[in-house]
Structure formats: structure tokens, C-alpha cells
Amino acid sequence: MADPDKVNEFQQQAVLQRSIQQTISERFAAEDDGLRNALIAAREQGLPEIQISPIQGKMLQVLAAACHAQKILEIGALGGYSGIWLARSLPANGRLITLEINAKHAAAVQSAFAKAGVADRAEVRVGKALDVLPGLESEAPFDLIFIDADKGNYPAYFTWALRLSRVGSIIIADNCIRGGRAFAQPDNEEMAGLVEYNTRIASDPRLVSLVLPMDDEYTDGFAISVVKHG
Ligand code: SAH
Ligand code: DHB
Ligand code: MG
């Protein structure tokens, strides 16, 4: 039988954690009209609600500031929510390129970028990321690369991220914990991609990396890697 005092203690801790996360979100990661509009439009169009959280959006901005990001690459755009956080971190002459395989998602992104007033610096390119990435070599290096598309291809995206980056670039990948499954024996192709991604960033001598729980009650989060050597 579970000890009722222990259960009570865990419940209180969960309530406290949620309240801290909400306060941080309100104080540091308030959404503007452009971000709110992107979420409303995505919901109206029936897009899946799998965008990053406001705290993660602000984390992307902190990291973009840390590497003086002028050129940003995102893999996996959905409805443009994370793209707007990223675009807002750019200087006026900065550039965000975001890749999206789904034409309906890409159309939503374009409209969300226009409404958020970032269409001058942010553009979506439609296609399978692995088909589009080779064409980006002439536009590299990117200062920040955010990976958030199909999980099975994360190892391939890692290889491209390194090829398209410079010393000091920051490579971020979403969903690198997945309730601990991203560190365990994988039981499907998506999880295998995440497990391999974590293994590679943890041991690659060109990087300094950390996986940080920050989403879904601290059961998922970003892998953050800074490129130390070419
Ligand atoms: N970064 C977004 C969420 C992305 S969800 C946000 O936080 O707002 C993942 C997106 O990746 C989906 O829109 C999906 O259509 C897209 N995607 C999946 N496989 C892809 C591929 N091979 N190439 C490009 N985009 C892909
Ligand atoms: C899924 C994808 C994501 O990138 C995410 O952050 C959450 C869920 C998904 O495919 O279910
Ligand atoms: Mg994600």
C-alpha cells in the first residue's frame, strides 16, 4: 500500500512545480499577438497541437542572443509558432529559413509569419527536409539550428546541422527525453532516431551538449549543443 503521507507530499510537490512553471512562463515568456494568432489559426485549421511551449520559445531566444544569431535554420515548421519566437530574436537584417514537408502546414506558416510582421526576415521552404538541406550549403553557416521534425531522421539532421554550422553555432533538438524513452532501448524507428541523436551529441568531441527537461512536466525537453570545433 502506498504511504498516504508520501502521496500527499508528491501531490504538493507537483502543484508547486506547476505553479513555479506558470509564474516563470508569465514573467519571462509572455506571448504577443503574433504568437497567439499563430496558435489560434493552427487550431482552426486542425493542425496538431505539438508546438513548443512559451518557456521553450524564450529559451530559443536566449540561445539566439548568446550566439548573436543572424541566420537561423529550423527543421519542422508546423504552424509557425516556434518560427515566430526565432524570427523575433533576429536583427532587422537577419534571416530565418524553416523547412516543412506538409504544404498545408507551410501555407499556415506563411500566413502566421505575415500576421506576426516577420515575413521580411522569415521564410518557409516546402519539401522533405533531407531533399532541401543540400541546397542550403550556399546559404550556410547558420548560427542557430533548431531540429523539430520527424524523429527517425534526427541523426541525419544532426549530420546536416554540423555541416551547415560554424564554431560557436548552437544546435537545438526538441523532444530528446520523451519520458526517458529517448535514453532507453528503442522500440520503434522514431525512438531509435532520438536515442542515436542523444548518444551522438553526448560523445561528439566537437560539441558541448546538455539535454534539459523543460516541457510536459519535465518529462521532455531540448537537447542543446554548442559547436566547439569544426
Ligand atoms: N517547430 C514547430 C513544431 C514542429 S512539429 C513548433 O514548435 O511550432 C513537426 C513538423 O515537422 C510538422 O509540421 C511536420 O509536417 C514536419 N515534418 C515531418 N517530417 C518532415 C520532413 N521529413 N521534412 C520536413 N518537415 C517535416
Ligand atoms: C510530436 C512531435 C513533436 O515535435 C512534439 O514536440 C510533440 C509531439 C508528435 O509527433 O507526436
Ligand atoms: Mg517537438
mmCIF file of N, CA and C in Angstrom, residues 46-178:
data_model
loop_
_atom_site.group_PDB
_atom_site.id
_atom_site.type_symbol
_atom_site.label_atom_id
_atom_site.label_comp_id
_atom_site.label_asym_id
_atom_site.label_seq_id
_atom_site.Cartn_x
_atom_site.Cartn_y
_atom_site.Cartn_z
ATOM 1 N N GLY A 46 -7.014 22.792 -37.836
ATOM 2 C CA GLY A 46 -6.902 21.386 -37.451
ATOM 3 C C GLY A 46 -5.482 20.854 -37.426
ATOM 4 N N LEU A 47 -4.489 21.735 -37.306
ATOM 5 C CA LEU A 47 -3.107 21.265 -37.187
ATOM 6 C C LEU A 47 -2.902 20.615 -35.816
ATOM 7 N N PRO A 48 -2.003 19.624 -35.711
ATOM 8 C CA PRO A 48 -1.767 19.017 -34.400
ATOM 9 C C PRO A 48 -1.172 20.043 -33.426
ATOM 10 N N GLU A 49 -1.568 19.951 -32.146
ATOM 11 C CA GLU A 49 -1.083 20.920 -31.154
ATOM 12 C C GLU A 49 0.185 20.374 -30.501
ATOM 13 N N ILE A 50 1.255 20.388 -31.257
ATOM 14 C CA ILE A 50 2.525 19.820 -30.778
ATOM 15 C C ILE A 50 3.651 20.844 -30.859
ATOM 16 N N GLN A 51 3.276 22.132 -30.838
ATOM 17 C CA GLN A 51 4.295 23.183 -30.875
ATOM 18 C C GLN A 51 5.031 23.258 -29.527
ATOM 19 N N ILE A 52 6.166 23.918 -29.522
ATOM 20 C CA ILE A 52 6.929 24.127 -28.293
ATOM 21 C C ILE A 52 6.125 24.977 -27.300
ATOM 22 N N SER A 53 6.562 24.989 -26.045
ATOM 23 C CA SER A 53 5.910 25.801 -25.013
ATOM 24 C C SER A 53 6.495 27.216 -25.035
ATOM 25 N N PRO A 54 5.799 28.186 -24.406
ATOM 26 C CA PRO A 54 6.366 29.540 -24.311
ATOM 27 C C PRO A 54 7.761 29.556 -23.660
ATOM 28 N N ILE A 55 7.956 28.754 -22.617
ATOM 29 C CA ILE A 55 9.280 28.725 -21.975
ATOM 30 C C ILE A 55 10.336 28.249 -22.967
ATOM 31 N N GLN A 56 9.986 27.264 -23.779
ATOM 32 C CA GLN A 56 10.935 26.796 -24.800
ATOM 33 C C GLN A 56 11.175 27.868 -25.863
ATOM 34 N N GLY A 57 10.115 28.608 -26.215
ATOM 35 C CA GLY A 57 10.279 29.701 -27.180
ATOM 36 C C GLY A 57 11.262 30.734 -26.665
ATOM 37 N N LYS A 58 11.122 31.077 -25.368
ATOM 38 C CA LYS A 58 12.027 32.064 -24.775
ATOM 39 C C LYS A 58 13.445 31.501 -24.681
ATOM 40 N N MET A 59 13.564 30.217 -24.403
ATOM 41 C CA MET A 59 14.889 29.571 -24.372
ATOM 42 C C MET A 59 15.554 29.688 -25.743
ATOM 43 N N LEU A 60 14.800 29.506 -26.817
ATOM 44 C CA LEU A 60 15.367 29.665 -28.166
ATOM 45 C C LEU A 60 15.893 31.090 -28.340
ATOM 46 N N GLN A 61 15.152 32.074 -27.804
ATOM 47 C CA GLN A 61 15.592 33.471 -27.939
ATOM 48 C C GLN A 61 16.863 33.743 -27.125
ATOM 49 N N VAL A 62 16.933 33.157 -25.938
ATOM 50 C CA VAL A 62 18.137 33.315 -25.109
ATOM 51 C C VAL A 62 19.349 32.743 -25.849
ATOM 52 N N LEU A 63 19.166 31.562 -26.433
ATOM 53 C CA LEU A 63 20.277 30.912 -27.139
ATOM 54 C C LEU A 63 20.641 31.673 -28.414
ATOM 55 N N ALA A 64 19.639 32.217 -29.093
ATOM 56 C CA ALA A 64 19.906 33.008 -30.304
ATOM 57 C C ALA A 64 20.722 34.251 -29.944
ATOM 58 N N ALA A 65 20.385 34.880 -28.814
ATOM 59 C CA ALA A 65 21.147 36.059 -28.370
ATOM 60 C C ALA A 65 22.572 35.655 -28.013
ATOM 61 N N ALA A 66 22.726 34.472 -27.394
ATOM 62 C CA ALA A 66 24.052 34.030 -26.940
ATOM 63 C C ALA A 66 25.016 33.832 -28.109
ATOM 64 N N CYS A 67 24.507 33.431 -29.273
ATOM 65 C CA CYS A 67 25.401 33.200 -30.425
ATOM 66 C C CYS A 67 25.252 34.307 -31.469
ATOM 67 N N HIS A 68 24.670 35.449 -31.082
ATOM 68 C CA HIS A 68 24.467 36.577 -32.000
ATOM 69 C C HIS A 68 23.849 36.112 -33.307
ATOM 70 N N ALA A 69 22.787 35.337 -33.218
ATOM 71 C CA ALA A 69 22.232 34.707 -34.426
ATOM 72 C C ALA A 69 21.730 35.733 -35.439
ATOM 73 N N GLN A 70 22.251 35.615 -36.646
ATOM 74 C CA GLN A 70 21.745 36.413 -37.776
ATOM 75 C C GLN A 70 21.105 35.511 -38.815
ATOM 76 N N LYS A 71 21.545 34.259 -38.836
ATOM 77 C CA LYS A 71 20.951 33.277 -39.751
ATOM 78 C C LYS A 71 20.538 32.059 -38.945
ATOM 79 N N ILE A 72 19.267 31.730 -39.030
ATOM 80 C CA ILE A 72 18.707 30.611 -38.272
ATOM 81 C C ILE A 72 18.046 29.626 -39.230
ATOM 82 N N LEU A 73 18.252 28.344 -38.962
ATOM 83 C CA LEU A 73 17.600 27.277 -39.730
ATOM 84 C C LEU A 73 16.728 26.464 -38.782
ATOM 85 N N GLU A 74 15.474 26.246 -39.187
ATOM 86 C CA GLU A 74 14.571 25.384 -38.424
ATOM 87 C C GLU A 74 14.141 24.221 -39.313
ATOM 88 N N ILE A 75 14.098 23.026 -38.748
ATOM 89 C CA ILE A 75 13.621 21.848 -39.479
ATOM 90 C C ILE A 75 12.338 21.387 -38.798
ATOM 91 N N GLY A 76 11.194 21.607 -39.456
ATOM 92 C CA GLY A 76 9.886 21.277 -38.876
ATOM 93 C C GLY A 76 9.161 22.521 -38.413
ATOM 94 N N ALA A 77 8.309 23.102 -39.280
ATOM 95 C CA ALA A 77 7.730 24.424 -39.013
ATOM 96 C C ALA A 77 6.340 24.366 -38.375
ATOM 97 N N LEU A 78 5.544 23.336 -38.703
ATOM 98 C CA LEU A 78 4.142 23.192 -38.264
ATOM 99 C C LEU A 78 3.332 24.449 -38.629
ATOM 100 N N GLY A 79 2.867 25.250 -37.651
ATOM 101 C CA GLY A 79 2.075 26.442 -37.945
ATOM 102 C C GLY A 79 2.852 27.727 -37.736
ATOM 103 N N GLY A 80 4.166 27.627 -37.535
ATOM 104 C CA GLY A 80 4.999 28.820 -37.427
ATOM 105 C C GLY A 80 5.197 29.353 -36.021
ATOM 106 N N TYR A 81 4.701 28.620 -35.010
ATOM 107 C CA TYR A 81 4.788 29.140 -33.635
ATOM 108 C C TYR A 81 6.239 29.290 -33.178
ATOM 109 N N SER A 82 7.017 28.216 -33.239
ATOM 110 C CA SER A 82 8.434 28.326 -32.841
ATOM 111 C C SER A 82 9.176 29.272 -33.785
ATOM 112 N N GLY A 83 8.764 29.282 -35.058
ATOM 113 C CA GLY A 83 9.408 30.169 -36.039
ATOM 114 C C GLY A 83 9.260 31.638 -35.673
ATOM 115 N N ILE A 84 8.099 32.003 -35.118
ATOM 116 C CA ILE A 84 7.896 33.409 -34.717
ATOM 117 C C ILE A 84 8.798 33.754 -33.527
ATOM 118 N N TRP A 85 8.893 32.845 -32.549
ATOM 119 C CA TRP A 85 9.844 33.089 -31.445
ATOM 120 C C TRP A 85 11.251 33.301 -32.001
ATOM 121 N N LEU A 86 11.650 32.441 -32.937
ATOM 122 C CA LEU A 86 13.003 32.549 -33.509
ATOM 123 C C LEU A 86 13.165 33.838 -34.310
ATOM 124 N N ALA A 87 12.190 34.148 -35.157
ATOM 125 C CA ALA A 87 12.288 35.345 -36.009
ATOM 126 C C ALA A 87 12.382 36.611 -35.159
ATOM 127 N N ARG A 88 11.688 36.623 -34.024
ATOM 128 C CA ARG A 88 11.715 37.806 -33.152
ATOM 129 C C ARG A 88 13.074 37.992 -32.474
ATOM 130 N N SER A 89 13.911 36.973 -32.512
ATOM 131 C CA SER A 89 15.243 37.099 -31.911
ATOM 132 C C SER A 89 16.251 37.681 -32.897
ATOM 133 N N LEU A 90 15.849 37.840 -34.149
ATOM 134 C CA LEU A 90 16.793 38.261 -35.199
ATOM 135 C C LEU A 90 16.907 39.770 -35.307
ATOM 136 N N PRO A 91 18.092 40.271 -35.703
ATOM 137 C CA PRO A 91 18.195 41.693 -36.053
ATOM 138 C C PRO A 91 17.443 41.947 -37.368
ATOM 139 N N ALA A 92 17.260 43.234 -37.714
ATOM 140 C CA ALA A 92 16.439 43.592 -38.886
ATOM 141 C C ALA A 92 16.947 42.946 -40.162
ATOM 142 N N ASN A 93 18.259 42.760 -40.271
ATOM 143 C CA ASN A 93 18.801 42.145 -41.495
ATOM 144 C C ASN A 93 19.004 40.633 -41.330
ATOM 145 N N GLY A 94 18.433 40.051 -40.293
ATOM 146 C CA GLY A 94 18.586 38.613 -40.046
ATOM 147 C C GLY A 94 17.678 37.783 -40.928
ATOM 148 N N ARG A 95 17.895 36.469 -40.887
ATOM 149 C CA ARG A 95 17.162 35.568 -41.771
ATOM 150 C C ARG A 95 16.821 34.264 -41.061
ATOM 151 N N LEU A 96 15.562 33.857 -41.136
ATOM 152 C CA LEU A 96 15.144 32.522 -40.681
ATOM 153 C C LEU A 96 14.620 31.744 -41.879
ATOM 154 N N ILE A 97 15.173 30.552 -42.066
ATOM 155 C CA ILE A 97 14.636 29.623 -43.061
ATOM 156 C C ILE A 97 14.074 28.448 -42.297
ATOM 157 N N THR A 98 12.792 28.123 -42.530
ATOM 158 C CA THR A 98 12.200 26.976 -41.850
ATOM 159 C C THR A 98 11.700 25.979 -42.885
ATOM 160 N N LEU A 99 11.945 24.693 -42.630
ATOM 161 C CA LEU A 99 11.631 23.640 -43.597
ATOM 162 C C LEU A 99 10.375 22.887 -43.158
ATOM 163 N N GLU A 100 9.490 22.626 -44.114
ATOM 164 C CA GLU A 100 8.221 21.959 -43.793
ATOM 165 C C GLU A 100 7.797 21.067 -44.959
ATOM 166 N N ILE A 101 7.487 19.817 -44.660
ATOM 167 C CA ILE A 101 7.126 18.851 -45.703
ATOM 168 C C ILE A 101 5.665 18.978 -46.135
ATOM 169 N N ASN A 102 4.814 19.471 -45.225
ATOM 170 C CA ASN A 102 3.371 19.464 -45.442
ATOM 171 C C ASN A 102 2.933 20.823 -46.010
ATOM 172 N N ALA A 103 2.372 20.801 -47.233
ATOM 173 C CA ALA A 103 2.026 22.060 -47.926
ATOM 174 C C ALA A 103 0.973 22.857 -47.160
ATOM 175 N N LYS A 104 0.041 22.150 -46.519
ATOM 176 C CA LYS A 104 -0.990 22.843 -45.739
ATOM 177 C C LYS A 104 -0.358 23.543 -44.525
ATOM 178 N N HIS A 105 0.551 22.844 -43.841
ATOM 179 C CA HIS A 105 1.266 23.471 -42.724
ATOM 180 C C HIS A 105 2.054 24.691 -43.223
ATOM 181 N N ALA A 106 2.726 24.519 -44.365
ATOM 182 C CA ALA A 106 3.569 25.603 -44.887
ATOM 183 C C ALA A 106 2.741 26.847 -45.207
ATOM 184 N N ALA A 107 1.535 26.644 -45.736
ATOM 185 C CA ALA A 107 0.662 27.791 -46.038
ATOM 186 C C ALA A 107 0.266 28.493 -44.744
ATOM 187 N N ALA A 108 -0.010 27.718 -43.695
ATOM 188 C CA ALA A 108 -0.345 28.307 -42.389
ATOM 189 C C ALA A 108 0.835 29.105 -41.844
ATOM 190 N N VAL A 109 2.042 28.580 -42.033
ATOM 191 C CA VAL A 109 3.253 29.257 -41.556
ATOM 192 C C VAL A 109 3.406 30.617 -42.242
ATOM 193 N N GLN A 110 3.261 30.601 -43.575
ATOM 194 C CA GLN A 110 3.424 31.835 -44.341
ATOM 195 C C GLN A 110 2.455 32.917 -43.846
ATOM 196 N N SER A 111 1.210 32.512 -43.627
ATOM 197 C CA SER A 111 0.199 33.460 -43.171
ATOM 198 C C SER A 111 0.491 33.921 -41.737
ATOM 199 N N ALA A 112 0.933 33.000 -40.873
ATOM 200 C CA ALA A 112 1.255 33.374 -39.482
ATOM 201 C C ALA A 112 2.456 34.324 -39.438
ATOM 202 N N PHE A 113 3.448 34.089 -40.285
ATOM 203 C CA PHE A 113 4.620 34.980 -40.344
ATOM 204 C C PHE A 113 4.190 36.383 -40.798
ATOM 205 N N ALA A 114 3.324 36.444 -41.816
ATOM 206 C CA ALA A 114 2.869 37.747 -42.323
ATOM 207 C C ALA A 114 2.122 38.499 -41.225
ATOM 208 N N LYS A 115 1.202 37.805 -40.541
ATOM 209 C CA LYS A 115 0.400 38.459 -39.494
ATOM 210 C C LYS A 115 1.262 38.891 -38.313
ATOM 211 N N ALA A 116 2.347 38.154 -38.051
ATOM 212 C CA ALA A 116 3.236 38.491 -36.935
ATOM 213 C C ALA A 116 4.243 39.577 -37.329
ATOM 214 N N GLY A 117 4.233 39.965 -38.613
ATOM 215 C CA GLY A 117 5.144 41.024 -39.064
ATOM 216 C C GLY A 117 6.585 40.583 -39.211
ATOM 217 N N VAL A 118 6.815 39.285 -39.444
ATOM 218 C CA VAL A 118 8.193 38.798 -39.591
ATOM 219 C C VAL A 118 8.472 38.247 -40.996
ATOM 220 N N ALA A 119 7.524 38.451 -41.917
ATOM 221 C CA ALA A 119 7.685 37.879 -43.267
ATOM 222 C C ALA A 119 8.887 38.481 -44.002
ATOM 223 N N ASP A 120 9.359 39.652 -43.543
ATOM 224 C CA ASP A 120 10.540 40.255 -44.177
ATOM 225 C C ASP A 120 11.810 39.477 -43.862
ATOM 226 N N ARG A 121 11.813 38.720 -42.768
ATOM 227 C CA ARG A 121 13.044 38.006 -42.374
ATOM 228 C C ARG A 121 12.870 36.499 -42.254
ATOM 229 N N ALA A 122 11.633 36.026 -42.337
ATOM 230 C CA ALA A 122 11.383 34.592 -42.128
ATOM 231 C C ALA A 122 10.675 33.985 -43.326
ATOM 232 N N GLU A 123 11.167 32.878 -43.820
ATOM 233 C CA GLU A 123 10.518 32.209 -44.955
ATOM 234 C C GLU A 123 10.458 30.710 -44.728
ATOM 235 N N VAL A 124 9.393 30.089 -45.273
ATOM 236 C CA VAL A 124 9.237 28.640 -45.176
ATOM 237 C C VAL A 124 9.558 28.037 -46.542
ATOM 238 N N ARG A 125 10.326 26.942 -46.534
ATOM 239 C CA ARG A 125 10.613 26.207 -47.767
ATOM 240 C C ARG A 125 9.949 24.839 -47.676
ATOM 241 N N VAL A 126 9.171 24.512 -48.691
ATOM 242 C CA VAL A 126 8.350 23.309 -48.661
ATOM 243 C C VAL A 126 9.087 22.141 -49.295
ATOM 244 N N GLY A 127 9.100 21.025 -48.587
ATOM 245 C CA GLY A 127 9.701 19.805 -49.126
ATOM 246 C C GLY A 127 10.184 18.919 -48.004
ATOM 247 N N LYS A 128 10.632 17.716 -48.370
ATOM 248 C CA LYS A 128 11.260 16.825 -47.401
ATOM 249 C C LYS A 128 12.559 17.456 -46.965
ATOM 250 N N ALA A 129 12.779 17.619 -45.682
ATOM 251 C CA ALA A 129 13.971 18.327 -45.212
ATOM 252 C C ALA A 129 15.251 17.750 -45.828
ATOM 253 N N LEU A 130 15.333 16.424 -45.910
ATOM 254 C CA LEU A 130 16.582 15.829 -46.418
ATOM 255 C C LEU A 130 16.798 16.139 -47.900
ATOM 256 N N ASP A 131 15.718 16.487 -48.621
ATOM 257 C CA ASP A 131 15.874 16.914 -50.020
ATOM 258 C C ASP A 131 16.270 18.385 -50.110
ATOM 259 N N VAL A 132 15.818 19.189 -49.147
ATOM 260 C CA VAL A 132 16.045 20.646 -49.194
ATOM 261 C C VAL A 132 17.417 21.018 -48.612
ATOM 262 N N LEU A 133 17.860 20.269 -47.595
ATOM 263 C CA LEU A 133 19.090 20.641 -46.872
ATOM 264 C C LEU A 133 20.333 20.781 -47.769
ATOM 265 N N PRO A 134 20.557 19.873 -48.744
ATOM 266 C CA PRO A 134 21.771 20.033 -49.571
ATOM 267 C C PRO A 134 21.831 21.378 -50.297
ATOM 268 N N GLY A 135 20.661 21.919 -50.651
ATOM 269 C CA GLY A 135 20.601 23.210 -51.349
ATOM 270 C C GLY A 135 20.894 24.389 -50.452
ATOM 271 N N LEU A 136 21.034 24.161 -49.142
ATOM 272 C CA LEU A 136 21.261 25.274 -48.211
ATOM 273 C C LEU A 136 22.745 25.534 -47.976
ATOM 274 N N GLU A 137 23.603 24.682 -48.562
ATOM 275 C CA GLU A 137 25.035 24.845 -48.299
ATOM 276 C C GLU A 137 25.547 26.222 -48.713
ATOM 277 N N SER A 138 24.980 26.774 -49.803
ATOM 278 C CA SER A 138 25.415 28.096 -50.274
ATOM 279 C C SER A 138 24.955 29.205 -49.327
ATOM 280 N N GLU A 139 23.966 28.912 -48.456
ATOM 281 C CA GLU A 139 23.457 29.935 -47.531
ATOM 282 C C GLU A 139 24.023 29.757 -46.118
ATOM 283 N N ALA A 140 24.848 28.725 -45.924
ATOM 284 C CA ALA A 140 25.461 28.462 -44.618
ATOM 285 C C ALA A 140 26.646 29.412 -44.405
ATOM 286 N N PRO A 141 27.200 29.543 -43.187
ATOM 287 C CA PRO A 141 26.766 28.812 -41.999
ATOM 288 C C PRO A 141 25.570 29.455 -41.298
ATOM 289 N N PHE A 142 24.798 28.614 -40.641
ATOM 290 C CA PHE A 142 23.717 29.092 -39.793
ATOM 291 C C PHE A 142 24.246 29.189 -38.356
ATOM 292 N N ASP A 143 23.836 30.240 -37.667
ATOM 293 C CA ASP A 143 24.308 30.474 -36.292
ATOM 294 C C ASP A 143 23.543 29.611 -35.296
ATOM 295 N N LEU A 144 22.286 29.349 -35.617
ATOM 296 C CA LEU A 144 21.453 28.513 -34.742
ATOM 297 C C LEU A 144 20.620 27.593 -35.627
ATOM 298 N N ILE A 145 20.538 26.339 -35.228
ATOM 299 C CA ILE A 145 19.757 25.346 -35.978
ATOM 300 C C ILE A 145 18.825 24.656 -34.993
ATOM 301 N N PHE A 146 17.529 24.678 -35.300
ATOM 302 C CA PHE A 146 16.533 24.062 -34.413
ATOM 303 C C PHE A 146 15.889 22.885 -35.128
ATOM 304 N N ILE A 147 16.063 21.701 -34.577
ATOM 305 C CA ILE A 147 15.552 20.458 -35.171
ATOM 306 C C ILE A 147 14.285 20.041 -34.432
ATOM 307 N N ASP A 148 13.158 19.923 -35.179
ATOM 308 C CA ASP A 148 11.886 19.567 -34.524
ATOM 309 C C ASP A 148 10.949 18.870 -35.510
ATOM 310 N N ALA A 149 11.507 18.086 -36.452
ATOM 311 C CA ALA A 149 10.658 17.384 -37.428
ATOM 312 C C ALA A 149 10.604 15.900 -37.087
ATOM 313 N N ASP A 150 10.474 15.043 -38.087
ATOM 314 C CA ASP A 150 10.346 13.589 -37.877
ATOM 315 C C ASP A 150 11.542 13.026 -37.112
ATOM 316 N N LYS A 151 11.229 12.329 -36.013
ATOM 317 C CA LYS A 151 12.279 11.937 -35.049
ATOM 318 C C LYS A 151 13.235 10.881 -35.608
ATOM 319 N N GLY A 152 12.738 10.024 -36.505
ATOM 320 C CA GLY A 152 13.597 8.980 -37.066
ATOM 321 C C GLY A 152 14.782 9.532 -37.841
ATOM 322 N N ASN A 153 14.624 10.746 -38.367
ATOM 323 C CA ASN A 153 15.707 11.365 -39.145
ATOM 324 C C ASN A 153 16.609 12.278 -38.313
ATOM 325 N N TYR A 154 16.414 12.349 -37.002
ATOM 326 C CA TYR A 154 17.261 13.233 -36.189
ATOM 327 C C TYR A 154 18.762 12.982 -36.402
ATOM 328 N N PRO A 155 19.227 11.717 -36.492
ATOM 329 C CA PRO A 155 20.674 11.535 -36.729
ATOM 330 C C PRO A 155 21.133 12.158 -38.045
ATOM 331 N N ALA A 156 20.315 12.024 -39.084
ATOM 332 C CA ALA A 156 20.666 12.635 -40.378
ATOM 333 C C ALA A 156 20.634 14.166 -40.263
ATOM 334 N N TYR A 157 19.673 14.699 -39.518
ATOM 335 C CA TYR A 157 19.614 16.157 -39.329
ATOM 336 C C TYR A 157 20.823 16.653 -38.535
ATOM 337 N N PHE A 158 21.286 15.815 -37.600
ATOM 338 C CA PHE A 158 22.483 16.167 -36.830
ATOM 339 C C PHE A 158 23.690 16.328 -37.764
ATOM 340 N N THR A 159 23.853 15.365 -38.678
ATOM 341 C CA THR A 159 24.958 15.437 -39.639
ATOM 342 C C THR A 159 24.863 16.718 -40.467
ATOM 343 N N TRP A 160 23.655 17.040 -40.929
ATOM 344 C CA TRP A 160 23.476 18.272 -41.708
ATOM 345 C C TRP A 160 23.695 19.524 -40.864
ATOM 346 N N ALA A 161 23.228 19.496 -39.629
ATOM 347 C CA ALA A 161 23.380 20.662 -38.754
ATOM 348 C C ALA A 161 24.862 20.981 -38.577
ATOM 349 N N LEU A 162 25.682 19.935 -38.378
ATOM 350 C CA LEU A 162 27.126 20.171 -38.224
ATOM 351 C C LEU A 162 27.715 20.719 -39.517
ATOM 352 N N ARG A 163 27.278 20.151 -40.645
ATOM 353 C CA ARG A 163 27.818 20.603 -41.938
ATOM 354 C C ARG A 163 27.452 22.066 -42.222
ATOM 355 N N LEU A 164 26.292 22.493 -41.735
ATOM 356 C CA LEU A 164 25.802 23.845 -42.062
ATOM 357 C C LEU A 164 26.093 24.851 -40.943
ATOM 358 N N SER A 165 26.968 24.480 -39.982
ATOM 359 C CA SER A 165 27.213 25.377 -38.847
ATOM 360 C C SER A 165 28.655 25.878 -38.837
ATOM 361 N N ARG A 166 28.984 26.693 -37.850
ATOM 362 C CA ARG A 166 30.333 27.238 -37.641
ATOM 363 C C ARG A 166 30.710 27.007 -36.184
ATOM 364 N N VAL A 167 31.971 27.221 -35.837
ATOM 365 C CA VAL A 167 32.356 27.189 -34.429
ATOM 366 C C VAL A 167 31.548 28.278 -33.703
ATOM 367 N N GLY A 168 30.900 27.915 -32.627
ATOM 368 C CA GLY A 168 30.054 28.863 -31.895
ATOM 369 C C GLY A 168 28.575 28.753 -32.219
ATOM 370 N N SER A 169 28.250 28.024 -33.295
ATOM 371 C CA SER A 169 26.833 27.805 -33.600
ATOM 372 C C SER A 169 26.195 26.966 -32.496
ATOM 373 N N ILE A 170 24.874 27.123 -32.344
ATOM 374 C CA ILE A 170 24.134 26.336 -31.363
ATOM 375 C C ILE A 170 23.107 25.468 -32.098
ATOM 376 N N ILE A 171 23.143 24.168 -31.789
ATOM 377 C CA ILE A 171 22.218 23.208 -32.396
ATOM 378 C C ILE A 171 21.275 22.727 -31.299
ATOM 379 N N ILE A 172 19.971 22.883 -31.534
ATOM 380 C CA ILE A 172 18.969 22.520 -30.532
ATOM 381 C C ILE A 172 18.027 21.493 -31.159
ATOM 382 N N ALA A 173 17.657 20.470 -30.407
ATOM 383 C CA ALA A 173 16.688 19.493 -30.902
ATOM 384 C C ALA A 173 15.605 19.291 -29.850
ATOM 385 N N ASP A 174 14.350 19.326 -30.291
ATOM 386 C CA ASP A 174 13.228 19.149 -29.361
ATOM 387 C C ASP A 174 12.953 17.661 -29.132
ATOM 388 N N ASN A 175 12.277 17.367 -28.059
ATOM 389 C CA ASN A 175 11.751 16.016 -27.763
ATOM 390 C C ASN A 175 12.840 14.982 -27.529
ATOM 391 N N CYS A 176 13.919 15.381 -26.887
ATOM 392 C CA CYS A 176 15.050 14.466 -26.686
ATOM 393 C C CYS A 176 15.007 13.719 -25.356
ATOM 394 N N ILE A 177 13.859 13.744 -24.656
ATOM 395 C CA ILE A 177 13.717 12.956 -23.425
ATOM 396 C C ILE A 177 12.566 11.946 -23.564
ATOM 397 N N ARG A 178 11.402 12.454 -23.975
ATOM 398 C CA ARG A 178 10.262 11.566 -24.219
ATOM 399 C C ARG A 178 9.995 10.630 -23.039
#
